[in-house]
């Protein structure tokens, strides 16, 4: 299956892109996709071990399961307001 | 669905009007304004960016939570793009028949916006340097925002 | 000394501007608006009157207390005379570098204004009747506002 | 000595005036002046036993002493805001 990973702010700067499409085996979690990302893109090594994440535009956790076509976002510390 | 994000200057008066009504007695508001300094360094301007689709959705969820928890009307607007010192970055207006729920809901909304809405801020300093603001810097590592799972 | 009482319409934007500054990040405000009903009865308009010299002095004391207790700037204005439904009767704006003291000081000022500033309100109802508002009606007898003595 | 008594809102309506000058013996308190007022002006009977009071534009108590020339105000329940 396939997952779209979105990167923002410092994370996008680190990786050099704001969006990447990654393949993922069935029964993957957010943590699995994140590990895959670190392997695929060297800049991703600078992302913290346990970043804030969102799946399909809702806050999620590292053990949240991922389904085909999901949108996974890695969120640097938020600074709105 | 109203848009909670805007690239145009925010007019707090319009937000107050949106939550006022002949049957409501009190309006509490909060305005977040761009400061001219950060950790002692002079800031020239700011640039706000967002994960826009989620920022809209999360803002809608926060407003829905406030309206469910208190007898209030809520208006919320967050600015994106480049802002000058003194400009309004975020505005919240809460109308209610009574002042206690107006204050409580207004405080709730700004706290949750800061905690949960994916918006980032780039500071441009007088010395030419640029920095992404990290409100958690100096604290322990980032923690999950909320233990929100999803149905599987 | 600024005047805390006015017979002209209150412009909340001017109060916000008065407590804003390049070094301040947040402004909390509270607006008290004339409601169209009281205890279920439709109200047409209101008339506010005051013991003006004391209302000015007590307002100044409340603002001074807030400024001493929190790192804030405070603007306060209360309207007198005849007001129509939806008009602003009282406006408070509190600017601070941080939002917590802005909210706390704003809440303090409105609570103390209601408790201590000698202002009275006459309601004109749709049926032609007129009534002085008594917020203590239905509670126990009036109690002293504060055990404030004077030097003897 | 002499005290100026100010009346507002319902109390002014009850007594029929917003201001009255009253004589007061030395060492009078607010309560003494209030008792004198009730004797002097029939409408003052409608004022509660223990109204809110101010002396010289500051909240005071019934046992607050009064001095010559003081301004004593009887305050109905306040309704600002």
Short mmCIF file of N, CA, C and O in Angstrom, two decimals, chain B residues 7 10 63:
data_model
loop_
_atom_site.label_atom_id
_atom_site.label_comp_id
_atom_site.label_asym_id
_atom_site.label_seq_id
_atom_site.Cartn_x
_atom_site.Cartn_y
_atom_site.Cartn_z
N UNK B 7 -5.53 35.26 5.04
CA UNK B 7 -4.29 35.98 4.71
C UNK B 7 -4.50 37.49 4.75
O UNK B 7 -3.57 38.25 4.56
N UNK B 10 -7.00 40.83 10.15
CA UNK B 10 -8.18 40.41 10.93
C UNK B 10 -8.85 41.65 11.51
O UNK B 10 -8.19 42.51 12.08
N UNK B 63 -13.71 24.82 18.23
CA UNK B 63 -14.91 25.67 18.37
C UNK B 63 -16.12 24.81 18.75
O UNK B 63 -16.91 25.18 19.64
#
